[in-house]
Coordinates of C-alpha atoms and ligand atoms in Angstrom, one line a residue:
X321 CA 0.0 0.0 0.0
X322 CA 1.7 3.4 -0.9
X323 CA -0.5 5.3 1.4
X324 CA 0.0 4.5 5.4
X325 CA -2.6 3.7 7.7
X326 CA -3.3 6.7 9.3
X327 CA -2.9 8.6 5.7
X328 CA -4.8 12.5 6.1
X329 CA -7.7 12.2 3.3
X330 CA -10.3 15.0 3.3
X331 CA -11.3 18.3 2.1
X332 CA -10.2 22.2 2.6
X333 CA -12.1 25.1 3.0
X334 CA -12.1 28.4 4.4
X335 CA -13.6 30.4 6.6
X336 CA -14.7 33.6 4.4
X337 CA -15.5 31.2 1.5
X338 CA -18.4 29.1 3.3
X339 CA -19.5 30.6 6.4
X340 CA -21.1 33.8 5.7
X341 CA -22.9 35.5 8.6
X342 CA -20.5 38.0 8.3
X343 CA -21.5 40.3 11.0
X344 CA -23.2 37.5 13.3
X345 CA -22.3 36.5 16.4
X346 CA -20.4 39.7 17.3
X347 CA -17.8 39.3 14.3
X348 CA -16.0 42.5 12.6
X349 CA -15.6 42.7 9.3
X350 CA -12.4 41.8 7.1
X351 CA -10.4 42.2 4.6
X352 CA -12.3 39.4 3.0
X353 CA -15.5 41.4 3.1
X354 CA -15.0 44.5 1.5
X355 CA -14.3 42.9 -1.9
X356 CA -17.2 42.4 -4.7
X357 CA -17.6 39.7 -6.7
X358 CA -16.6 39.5 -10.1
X359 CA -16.4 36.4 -12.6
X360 CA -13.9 35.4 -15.4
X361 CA -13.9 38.6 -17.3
X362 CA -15.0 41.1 -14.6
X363 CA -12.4 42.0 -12.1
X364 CA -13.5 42.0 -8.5
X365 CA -13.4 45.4 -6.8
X366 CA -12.4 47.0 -3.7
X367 CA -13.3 50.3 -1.5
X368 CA -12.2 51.3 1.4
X369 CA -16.4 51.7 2.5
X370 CA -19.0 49.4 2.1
X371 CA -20.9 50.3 -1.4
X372 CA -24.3 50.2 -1.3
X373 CA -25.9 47.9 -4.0
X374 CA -22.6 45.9 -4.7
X375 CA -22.5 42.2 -4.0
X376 CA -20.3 40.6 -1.3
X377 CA -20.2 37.3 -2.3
X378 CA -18.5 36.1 1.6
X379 CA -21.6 37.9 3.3
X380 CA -23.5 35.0 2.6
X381 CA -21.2 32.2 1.3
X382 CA -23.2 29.0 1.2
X383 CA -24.2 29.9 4.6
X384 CA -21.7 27.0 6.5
X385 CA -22.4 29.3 10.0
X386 CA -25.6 27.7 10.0
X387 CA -25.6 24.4 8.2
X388 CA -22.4 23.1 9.6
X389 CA -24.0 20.2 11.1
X390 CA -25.6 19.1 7.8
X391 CA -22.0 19.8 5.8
X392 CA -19.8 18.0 8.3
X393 CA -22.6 14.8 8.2
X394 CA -21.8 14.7 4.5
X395 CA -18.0 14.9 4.5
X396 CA -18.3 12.4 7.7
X397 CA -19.9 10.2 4.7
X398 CA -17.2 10.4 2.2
X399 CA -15.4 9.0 5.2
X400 CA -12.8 12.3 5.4
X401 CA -10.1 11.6 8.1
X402 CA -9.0 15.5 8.1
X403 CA -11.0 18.7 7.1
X404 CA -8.8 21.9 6.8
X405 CA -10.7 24.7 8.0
X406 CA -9.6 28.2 8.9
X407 CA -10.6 30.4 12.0
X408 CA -12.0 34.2 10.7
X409 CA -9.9 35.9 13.3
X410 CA -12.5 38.6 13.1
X411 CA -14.7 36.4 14.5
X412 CA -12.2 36.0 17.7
X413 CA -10.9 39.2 17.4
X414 CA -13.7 41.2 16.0
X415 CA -11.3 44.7 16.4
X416 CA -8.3 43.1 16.3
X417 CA -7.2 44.7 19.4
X418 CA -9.8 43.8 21.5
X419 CA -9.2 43.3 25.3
X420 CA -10.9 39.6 25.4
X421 CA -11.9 37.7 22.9
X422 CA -15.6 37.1 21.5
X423 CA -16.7 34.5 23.6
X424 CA -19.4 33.8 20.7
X425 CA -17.2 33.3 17.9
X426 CA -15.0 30.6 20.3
X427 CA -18.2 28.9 20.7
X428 CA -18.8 28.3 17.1
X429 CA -15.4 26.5 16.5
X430 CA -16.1 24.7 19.5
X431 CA -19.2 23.6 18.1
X432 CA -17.5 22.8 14.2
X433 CA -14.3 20.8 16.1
X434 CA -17.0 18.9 18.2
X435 CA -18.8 18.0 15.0
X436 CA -16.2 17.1 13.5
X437 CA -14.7 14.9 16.0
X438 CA -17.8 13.0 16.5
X439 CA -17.2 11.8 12.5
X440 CA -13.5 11.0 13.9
X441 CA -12.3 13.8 11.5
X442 CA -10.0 15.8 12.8
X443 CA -9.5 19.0 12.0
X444 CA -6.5 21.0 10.4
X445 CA -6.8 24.6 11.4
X446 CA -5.5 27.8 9.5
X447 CA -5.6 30.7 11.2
X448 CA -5.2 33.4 8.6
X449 CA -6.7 32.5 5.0
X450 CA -7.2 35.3 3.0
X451 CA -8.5 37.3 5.7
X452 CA -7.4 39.7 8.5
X453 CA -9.8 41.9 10.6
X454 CA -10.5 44.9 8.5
X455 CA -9.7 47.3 11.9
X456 CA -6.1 46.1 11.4
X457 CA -6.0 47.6 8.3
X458 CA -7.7 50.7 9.6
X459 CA -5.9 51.0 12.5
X460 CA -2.4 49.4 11.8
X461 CA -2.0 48.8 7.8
X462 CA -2.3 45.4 8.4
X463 CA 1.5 43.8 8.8
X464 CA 3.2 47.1 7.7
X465 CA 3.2 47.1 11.2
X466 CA 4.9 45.1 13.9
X467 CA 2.0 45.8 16.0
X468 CA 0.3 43.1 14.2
X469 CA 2.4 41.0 14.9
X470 CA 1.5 40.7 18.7
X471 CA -1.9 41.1 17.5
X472 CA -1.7 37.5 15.2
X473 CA 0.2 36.3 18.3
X474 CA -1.8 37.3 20.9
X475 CA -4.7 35.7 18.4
X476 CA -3.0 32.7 17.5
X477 CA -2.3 31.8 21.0
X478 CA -5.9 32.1 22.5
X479 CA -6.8 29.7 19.5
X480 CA -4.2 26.8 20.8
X481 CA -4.8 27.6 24.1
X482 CA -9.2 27.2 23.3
X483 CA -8.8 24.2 21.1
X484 CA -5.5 22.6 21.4
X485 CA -7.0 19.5 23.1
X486 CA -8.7 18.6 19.9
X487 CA -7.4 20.2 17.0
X488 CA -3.6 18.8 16.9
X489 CA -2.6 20.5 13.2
X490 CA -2.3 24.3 12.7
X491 CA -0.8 26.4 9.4
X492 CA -0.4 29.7 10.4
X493 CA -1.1 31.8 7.0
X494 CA -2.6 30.5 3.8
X495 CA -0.1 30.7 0.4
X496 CA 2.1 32.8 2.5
X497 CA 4.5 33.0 -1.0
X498 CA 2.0 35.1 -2.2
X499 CA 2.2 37.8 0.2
X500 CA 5.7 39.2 -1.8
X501 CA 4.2 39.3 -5.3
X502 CA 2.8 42.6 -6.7
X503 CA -0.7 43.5 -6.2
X504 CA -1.3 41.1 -3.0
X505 CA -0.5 43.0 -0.6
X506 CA -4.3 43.6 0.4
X507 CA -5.0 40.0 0.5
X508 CA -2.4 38.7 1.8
X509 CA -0.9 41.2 4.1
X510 CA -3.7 43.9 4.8
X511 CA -1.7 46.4 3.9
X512 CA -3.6 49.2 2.0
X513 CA -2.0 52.2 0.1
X514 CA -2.0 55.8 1.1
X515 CA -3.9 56.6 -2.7
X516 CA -6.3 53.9 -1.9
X517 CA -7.4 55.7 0.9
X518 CA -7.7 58.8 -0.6
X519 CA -9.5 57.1 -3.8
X520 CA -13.9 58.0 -3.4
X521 CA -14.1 55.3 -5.6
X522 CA -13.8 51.4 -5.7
X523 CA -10.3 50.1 -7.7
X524 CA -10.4 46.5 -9.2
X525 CA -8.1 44.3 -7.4
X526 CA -5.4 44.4 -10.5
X527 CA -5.1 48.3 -10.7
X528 CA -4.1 48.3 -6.2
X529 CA -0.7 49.8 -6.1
X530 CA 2.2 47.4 -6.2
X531 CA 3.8 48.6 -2.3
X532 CA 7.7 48.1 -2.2
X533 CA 7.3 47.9 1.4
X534 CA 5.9 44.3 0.8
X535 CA 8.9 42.4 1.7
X536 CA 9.0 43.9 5.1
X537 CA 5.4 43.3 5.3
X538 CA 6.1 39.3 4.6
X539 CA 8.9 39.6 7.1
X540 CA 6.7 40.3 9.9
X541 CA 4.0 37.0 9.0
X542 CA 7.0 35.2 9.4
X543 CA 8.2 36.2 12.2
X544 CA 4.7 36.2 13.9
X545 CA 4.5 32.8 12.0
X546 CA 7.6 31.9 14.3
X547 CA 6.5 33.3 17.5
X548 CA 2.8 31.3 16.9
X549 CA 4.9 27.9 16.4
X550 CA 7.1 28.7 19.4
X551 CA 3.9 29.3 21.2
X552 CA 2.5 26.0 20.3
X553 CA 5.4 24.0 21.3
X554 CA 6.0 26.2 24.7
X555 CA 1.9 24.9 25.5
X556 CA 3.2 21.1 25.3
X557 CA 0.4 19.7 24.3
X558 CA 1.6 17.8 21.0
X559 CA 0.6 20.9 18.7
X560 CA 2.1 20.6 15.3
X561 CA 2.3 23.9 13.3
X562 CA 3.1 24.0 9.4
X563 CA 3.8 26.9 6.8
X564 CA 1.4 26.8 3.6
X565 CA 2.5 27.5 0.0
X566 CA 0.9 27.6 -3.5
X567 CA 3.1 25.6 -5.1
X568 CA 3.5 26.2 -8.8
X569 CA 6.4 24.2 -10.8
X570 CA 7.7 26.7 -13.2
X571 CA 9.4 24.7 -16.5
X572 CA 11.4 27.1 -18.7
X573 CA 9.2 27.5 -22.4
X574 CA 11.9 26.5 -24.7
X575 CA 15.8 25.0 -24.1
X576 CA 17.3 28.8 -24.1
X577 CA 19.4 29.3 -21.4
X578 CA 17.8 32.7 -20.9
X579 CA 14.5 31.0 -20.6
X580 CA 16.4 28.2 -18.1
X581 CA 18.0 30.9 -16.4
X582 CA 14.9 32.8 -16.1
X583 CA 12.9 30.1 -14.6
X584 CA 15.4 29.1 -11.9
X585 CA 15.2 32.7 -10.7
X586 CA 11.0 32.4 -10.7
X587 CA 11.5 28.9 -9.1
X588 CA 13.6 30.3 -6.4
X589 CA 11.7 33.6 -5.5
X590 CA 8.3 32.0 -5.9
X591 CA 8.7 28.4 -4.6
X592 CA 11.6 28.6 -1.9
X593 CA 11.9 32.2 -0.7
X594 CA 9.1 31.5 2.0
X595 CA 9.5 28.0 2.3
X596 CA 13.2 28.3 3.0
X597 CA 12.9 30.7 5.8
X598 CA 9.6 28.8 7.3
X599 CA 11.3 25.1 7.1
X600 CA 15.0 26.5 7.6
X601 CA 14.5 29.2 9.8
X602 CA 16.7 31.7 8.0
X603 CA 17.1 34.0 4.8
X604 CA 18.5 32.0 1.7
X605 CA 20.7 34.2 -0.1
X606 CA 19.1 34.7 -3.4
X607 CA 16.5 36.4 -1.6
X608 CA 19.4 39.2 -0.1
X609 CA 21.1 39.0 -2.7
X610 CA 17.8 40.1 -4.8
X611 CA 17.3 43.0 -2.0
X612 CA 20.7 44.2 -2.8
X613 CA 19.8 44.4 -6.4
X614 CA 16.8 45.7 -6.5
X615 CA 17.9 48.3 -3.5
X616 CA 15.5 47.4 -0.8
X617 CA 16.8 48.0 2.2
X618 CA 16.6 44.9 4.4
X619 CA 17.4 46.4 7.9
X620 CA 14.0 45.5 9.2
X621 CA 15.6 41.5 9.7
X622 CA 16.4 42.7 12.8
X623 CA 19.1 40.0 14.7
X624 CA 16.1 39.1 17.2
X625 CA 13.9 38.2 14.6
X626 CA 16.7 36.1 12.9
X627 CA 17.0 34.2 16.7
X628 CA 13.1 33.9 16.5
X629 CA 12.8 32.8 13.1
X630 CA 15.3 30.1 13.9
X631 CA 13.2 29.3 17.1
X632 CA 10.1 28.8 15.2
X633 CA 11.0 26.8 12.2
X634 CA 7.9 24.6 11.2
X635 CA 6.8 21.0 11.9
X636 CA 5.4 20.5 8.5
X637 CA 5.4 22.2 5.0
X638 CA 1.8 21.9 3.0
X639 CA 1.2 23.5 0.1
X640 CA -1.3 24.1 -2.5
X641 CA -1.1 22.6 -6.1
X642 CA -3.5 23.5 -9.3
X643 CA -1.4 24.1 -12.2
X644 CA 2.3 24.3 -13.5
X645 CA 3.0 27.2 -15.7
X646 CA 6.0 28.1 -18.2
X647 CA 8.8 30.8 -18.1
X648 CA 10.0 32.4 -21.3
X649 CA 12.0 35.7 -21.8
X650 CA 10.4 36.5 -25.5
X651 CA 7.8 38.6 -24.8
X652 CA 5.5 38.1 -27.8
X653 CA 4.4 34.8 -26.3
X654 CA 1.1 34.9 -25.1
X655 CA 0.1 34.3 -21.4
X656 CA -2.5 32.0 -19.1
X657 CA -4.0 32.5 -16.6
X658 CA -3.6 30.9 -13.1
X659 CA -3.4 30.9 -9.1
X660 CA -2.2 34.1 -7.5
X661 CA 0.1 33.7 -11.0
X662 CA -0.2 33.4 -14.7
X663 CA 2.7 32.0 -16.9
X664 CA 3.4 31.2 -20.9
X665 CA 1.2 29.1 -22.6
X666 CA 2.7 25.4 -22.3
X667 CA 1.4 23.5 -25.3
X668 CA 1.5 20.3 -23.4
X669 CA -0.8 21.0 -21.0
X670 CA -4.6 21.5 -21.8
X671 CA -6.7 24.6 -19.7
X672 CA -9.2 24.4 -17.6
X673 CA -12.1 27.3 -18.4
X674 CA -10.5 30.1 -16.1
X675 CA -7.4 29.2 -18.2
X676 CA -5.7 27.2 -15.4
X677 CA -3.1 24.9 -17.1
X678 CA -3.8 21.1 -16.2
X679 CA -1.0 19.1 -14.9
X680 CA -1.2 16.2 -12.9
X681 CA 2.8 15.2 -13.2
X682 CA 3.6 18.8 -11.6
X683 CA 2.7 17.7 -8.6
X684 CA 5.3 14.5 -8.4
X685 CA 7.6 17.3 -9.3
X686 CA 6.9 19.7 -6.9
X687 CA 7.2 16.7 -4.5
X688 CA 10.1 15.2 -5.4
X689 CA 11.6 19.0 -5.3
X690 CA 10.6 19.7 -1.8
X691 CA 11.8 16.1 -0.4
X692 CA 15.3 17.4 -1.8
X693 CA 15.4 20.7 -0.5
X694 CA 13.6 19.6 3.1
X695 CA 14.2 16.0 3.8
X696 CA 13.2 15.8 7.1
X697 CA 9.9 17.6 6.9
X698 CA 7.1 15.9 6.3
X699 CA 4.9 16.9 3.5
X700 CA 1.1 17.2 2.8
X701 CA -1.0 18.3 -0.1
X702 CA -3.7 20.9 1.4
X703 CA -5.5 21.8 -2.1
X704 CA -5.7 20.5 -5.3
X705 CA -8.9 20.4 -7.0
X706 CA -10.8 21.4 -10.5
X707 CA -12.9 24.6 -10.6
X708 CA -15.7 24.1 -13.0
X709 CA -19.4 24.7 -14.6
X710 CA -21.7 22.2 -13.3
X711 CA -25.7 21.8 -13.9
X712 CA -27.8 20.2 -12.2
X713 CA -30.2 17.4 -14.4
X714 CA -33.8 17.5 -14.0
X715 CA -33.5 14.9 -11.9
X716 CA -31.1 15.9 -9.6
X717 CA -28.1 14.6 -10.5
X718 CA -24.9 16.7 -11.1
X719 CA -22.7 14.5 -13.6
X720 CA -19.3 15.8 -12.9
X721 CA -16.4 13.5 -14.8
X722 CA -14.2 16.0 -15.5
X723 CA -13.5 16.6 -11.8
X724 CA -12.9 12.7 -10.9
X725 CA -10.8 12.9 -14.1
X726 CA -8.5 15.2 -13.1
X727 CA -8.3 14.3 -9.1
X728 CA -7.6 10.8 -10.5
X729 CA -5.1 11.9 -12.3
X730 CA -3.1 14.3 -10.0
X731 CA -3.8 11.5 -6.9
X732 CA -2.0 8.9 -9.1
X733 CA 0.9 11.3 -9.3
X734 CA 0.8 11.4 -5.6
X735 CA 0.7 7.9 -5.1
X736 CA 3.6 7.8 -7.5
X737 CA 5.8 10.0 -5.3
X738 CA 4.7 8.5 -2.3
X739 CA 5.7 4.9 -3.4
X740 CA 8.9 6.4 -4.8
X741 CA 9.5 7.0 -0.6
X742 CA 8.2 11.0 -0.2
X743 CA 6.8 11.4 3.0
X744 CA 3.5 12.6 1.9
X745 CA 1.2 12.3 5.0
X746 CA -2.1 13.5 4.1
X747 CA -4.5 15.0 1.2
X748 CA -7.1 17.5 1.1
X749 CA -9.2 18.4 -2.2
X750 CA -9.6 21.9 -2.3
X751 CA -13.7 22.8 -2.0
X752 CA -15.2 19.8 -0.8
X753 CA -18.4 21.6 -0.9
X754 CA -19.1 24.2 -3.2
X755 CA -17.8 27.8 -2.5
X756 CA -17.0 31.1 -3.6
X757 CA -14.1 31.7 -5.5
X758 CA -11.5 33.9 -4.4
X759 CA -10.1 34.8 -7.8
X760 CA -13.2 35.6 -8.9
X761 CA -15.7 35.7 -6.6
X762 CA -18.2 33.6 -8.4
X763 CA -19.9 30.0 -7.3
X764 CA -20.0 29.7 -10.9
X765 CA -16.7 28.3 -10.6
X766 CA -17.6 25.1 -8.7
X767 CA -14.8 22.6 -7.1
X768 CA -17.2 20.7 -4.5
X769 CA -18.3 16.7 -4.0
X770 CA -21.5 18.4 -3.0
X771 CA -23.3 20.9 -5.2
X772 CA -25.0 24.1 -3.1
X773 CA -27.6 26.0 -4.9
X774 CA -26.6 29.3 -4.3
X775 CA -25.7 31.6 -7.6
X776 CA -23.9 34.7 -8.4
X777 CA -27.0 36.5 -9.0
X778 CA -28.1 36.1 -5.3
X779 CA -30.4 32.9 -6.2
X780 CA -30.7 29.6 -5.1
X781 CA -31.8 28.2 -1.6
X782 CA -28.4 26.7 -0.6
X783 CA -30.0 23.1 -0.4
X784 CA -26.6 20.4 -0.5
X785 CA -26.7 17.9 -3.6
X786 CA -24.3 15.2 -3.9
X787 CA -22.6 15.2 -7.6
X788 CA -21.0 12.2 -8.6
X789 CA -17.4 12.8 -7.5
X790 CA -19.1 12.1 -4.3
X791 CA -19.2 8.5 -4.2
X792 CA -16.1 8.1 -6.4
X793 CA -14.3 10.4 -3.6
X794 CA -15.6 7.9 -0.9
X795 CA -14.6 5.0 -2.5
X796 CA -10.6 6.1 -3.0
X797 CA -11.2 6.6 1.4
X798 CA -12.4 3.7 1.9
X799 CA -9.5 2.1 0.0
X800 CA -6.8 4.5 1.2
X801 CA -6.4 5.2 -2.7
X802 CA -5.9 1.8 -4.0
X803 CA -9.1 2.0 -6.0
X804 CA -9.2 5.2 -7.8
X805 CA -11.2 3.7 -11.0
Ligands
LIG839 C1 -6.0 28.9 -3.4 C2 -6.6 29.5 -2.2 O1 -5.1 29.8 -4.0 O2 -6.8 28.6 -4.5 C3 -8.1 29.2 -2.1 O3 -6.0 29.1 -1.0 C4 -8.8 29.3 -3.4 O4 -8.7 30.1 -1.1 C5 -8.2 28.3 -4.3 O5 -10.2 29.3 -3.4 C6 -8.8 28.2 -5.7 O6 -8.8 29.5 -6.3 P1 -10.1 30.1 -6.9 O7 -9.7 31.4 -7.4 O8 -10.6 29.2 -8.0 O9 -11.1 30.2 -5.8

């Protein structure tokens, strides 16, 4: 058997994408919840103020603050051993700064963890995904202040301290790596522009200033990522805390050393630059190197935060995979779209219809890769999954084999790697259940085992229906992923 006994199957999700009840319960708003939904050709927008008559597509979600019971039932079918969930810190911390936290919104994980303990699933916790209290921004710009830091830490460490005797696995941020790029540093870093502020008018997420201040910005999640795992360990209570990265293998377009070049230096800053300082505990020097280059002054690594960043290296490294994407230096070459990141047109690989390259061999590679670079960390897939159009039949039934297709495909790959001897301790598929996008905004773009009638115009009475990927998914369970026909 490639996979071992106690192998992690199950399903990810996150907290602004299902729960909805934004304001319920005594929770602040987020980051999350100021941006507008949007589909494959209309860009999602943002305002610093709410704008009457837009739609917020995490308001609502498909309502998982209510119907938790029913959801959890159904994954508890499909026999999930793990379901990664994240914590809306807004609903702990609806200010952020606040005194005590809201005893409501500790309640309502206690209730999900409960749940899903009495399906024996246990659950994988994130605490930040895509979604920090929108009074940090306000008040703090988000991690463009150290101030946040203490606030995450303060947060992170009320969560262990609530919880730790039943959730065992934490990640700290979601696709971290995607906190340096341009253009993220709203959503992954809560760090919002001077101009924005001053803008009376919403800006689509593309056009958001690209803030050179960034790589400080990422500098302080990891060192509040440190300080949360030295936390955990410090509590002794057998907490294990991982880093989380979109992974996306990056294969030069043509044999050009340019191109080659070119690619090794995307590979390094996009795949390792995070993961190296998260699993190793220090800068690797292509990133200071690039600082120097690019003259950005580094002097906020400050020698305590290298002492703490050693100190809080991580227990595991999960990662995200959808897609590989290609790396050229011709610039007439047309480009696709993709995760957090687009790339040249490999024409290999076929797209899915939000131009997302398919590629169930990049995910062997990415694991062989990280085995290499961190041999003694054990590895686990937290998404992978196939956003697409689904309809519901007359009768019911949502035929979906497209999606067993590819999660057949890129699970072979994994078993693959794991027989090849990577320690690959668990799986998640990305949107067990049906939810909104975040690169789009839209449940038009569907990824779930179970269908939720809920639609971008507002429709739909967010009744659960099981598709067919449902049983298939329940069948590779109950056979640890021997039969994946
Ligand atoms: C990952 C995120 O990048 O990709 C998820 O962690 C996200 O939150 C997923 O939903 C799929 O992306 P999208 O844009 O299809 O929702």
């Amino acid at each position: 058997m490639p996979f071992m006994k106690d192998f992690l199957w199950g399903g990810a999700i996150s907290a602004s994408q299902v729960e909805g009840a934004y304001l319920e319960d005594g929770k602040g708003l987020s980051t999350a919840d100021m941006i507008t939904g949007g589909s494959v050709n209309k860009e999602r927008m943002f305002f610093t103020e709410k704008v009457e008559g837009a739609y917020y597509p995490t308001h609502e979600a498909v309502d998982f603050y209510h119907r938790y019971k029913e959801d959890i039932a159904l994954f508890g079918e499909m026999g999930f051993k793990t379901l990664r969930l994240s914590i809306a810190w807004s609903r702990i911390f609806p200010n952020g700064d606040d005194a005590e936290p809201n005893e409501k919104g500790l309640q309502f994980y206690d209730d999900v963890f409960n749940e899903c303990l009495k399906y024996g699933i246990q659950p994988l916790v994130t605490l930040c995904h895509y979604e920090i209290p929108w009074e940090i921004v306000k008040k703090y710009n988000g991690f463009a202040s150290r101030k946040t830091i203490d606030l995450f830490v303060n947060y992170a460490k009320v969560c262990f301290e609530r919880f730790g005797d039943r959730v065992k696995y934490w990640l700290t941020f979601n696709e971290i790596n995607g906190a340096p790029l341009e253009g993220t540093a709203l959503s992954h870093l809560g760090m919002v522009d001077d101009f924005v502020w001053s803008l009376k008018k919403p800006i689509s997420i593309s056009e958001l200033p690209v803030l050179p201040s960034r790589y400080e910005g990422t500098h302080n999640q990891f060192v509040a990522s440190a300080l949360a795992v030295k936390a955990a360990h410090e509590l002794d209570m057998g907490l294990q805390v991982g880093c989380m990265l979109c992974n996306v293998p990056w294969y030069p377009l043509t044999p050009n050393p340019k191109d080659v070049l070119a690619t090794q230096t995307k590979d390094q800053m996009f795949n390792y630059y995070c993961g190296d300082v998260m699993v190793r505990g220090e800068y690797p020097t292509f990133v200071l190197d690039f600082f120097k280059k690019n003259n950005i002054d580094d002097s906020f690594i400050t020698e305590e935060d290298k002492q703490i960043l050693k100190e809080g290296t991580v227990d595991l490294y999960t990662f995200s995979y959808y897609m590989s994407n290609c790396i050229t230096t011709d610039p007439t070459v047309g480009i696709v779209g993709g995760n957090i990141v687009g790339g040249a047109k490999n024409p290999y690989l076929e797209i899915s219809d939000w131009g997302w390259q398919i590629d169930p061999e990049g995910i062997k590679y990415v694991l062989k890769n990280l085995h290499d670079r961190y041999p003694h960390t054990p590895l686990m897939i937290v998404e992978n999954g196939f956003g697409g159009i689904d309809k519901m039949e007359e009768d019911g039934s949502i035929h979906d084999p497209y999606r067993i297709d590819y999660l057949r495909q890129h699970i072979t790959a994994v078993k693959e790697a794991v027989a090849d001897g990577i320690p690959v301790i668990g799986y998640t598929a990305w949107g067990p259940i049906d939810l909104v996008s975040i690169g789009t905004g839209e449940m038009y773009k569907r990824y779930g085992f179970i269908y939720v009638d809920r639609h971008d115009d507002g429709t739909g009475d967010y009744s659960r229906h099981k598709k067919d990927s449902f049983d298939w998914y329940k069948k590779v369970i109950e056979t640890n992923g021997e039969d994946l026909s």
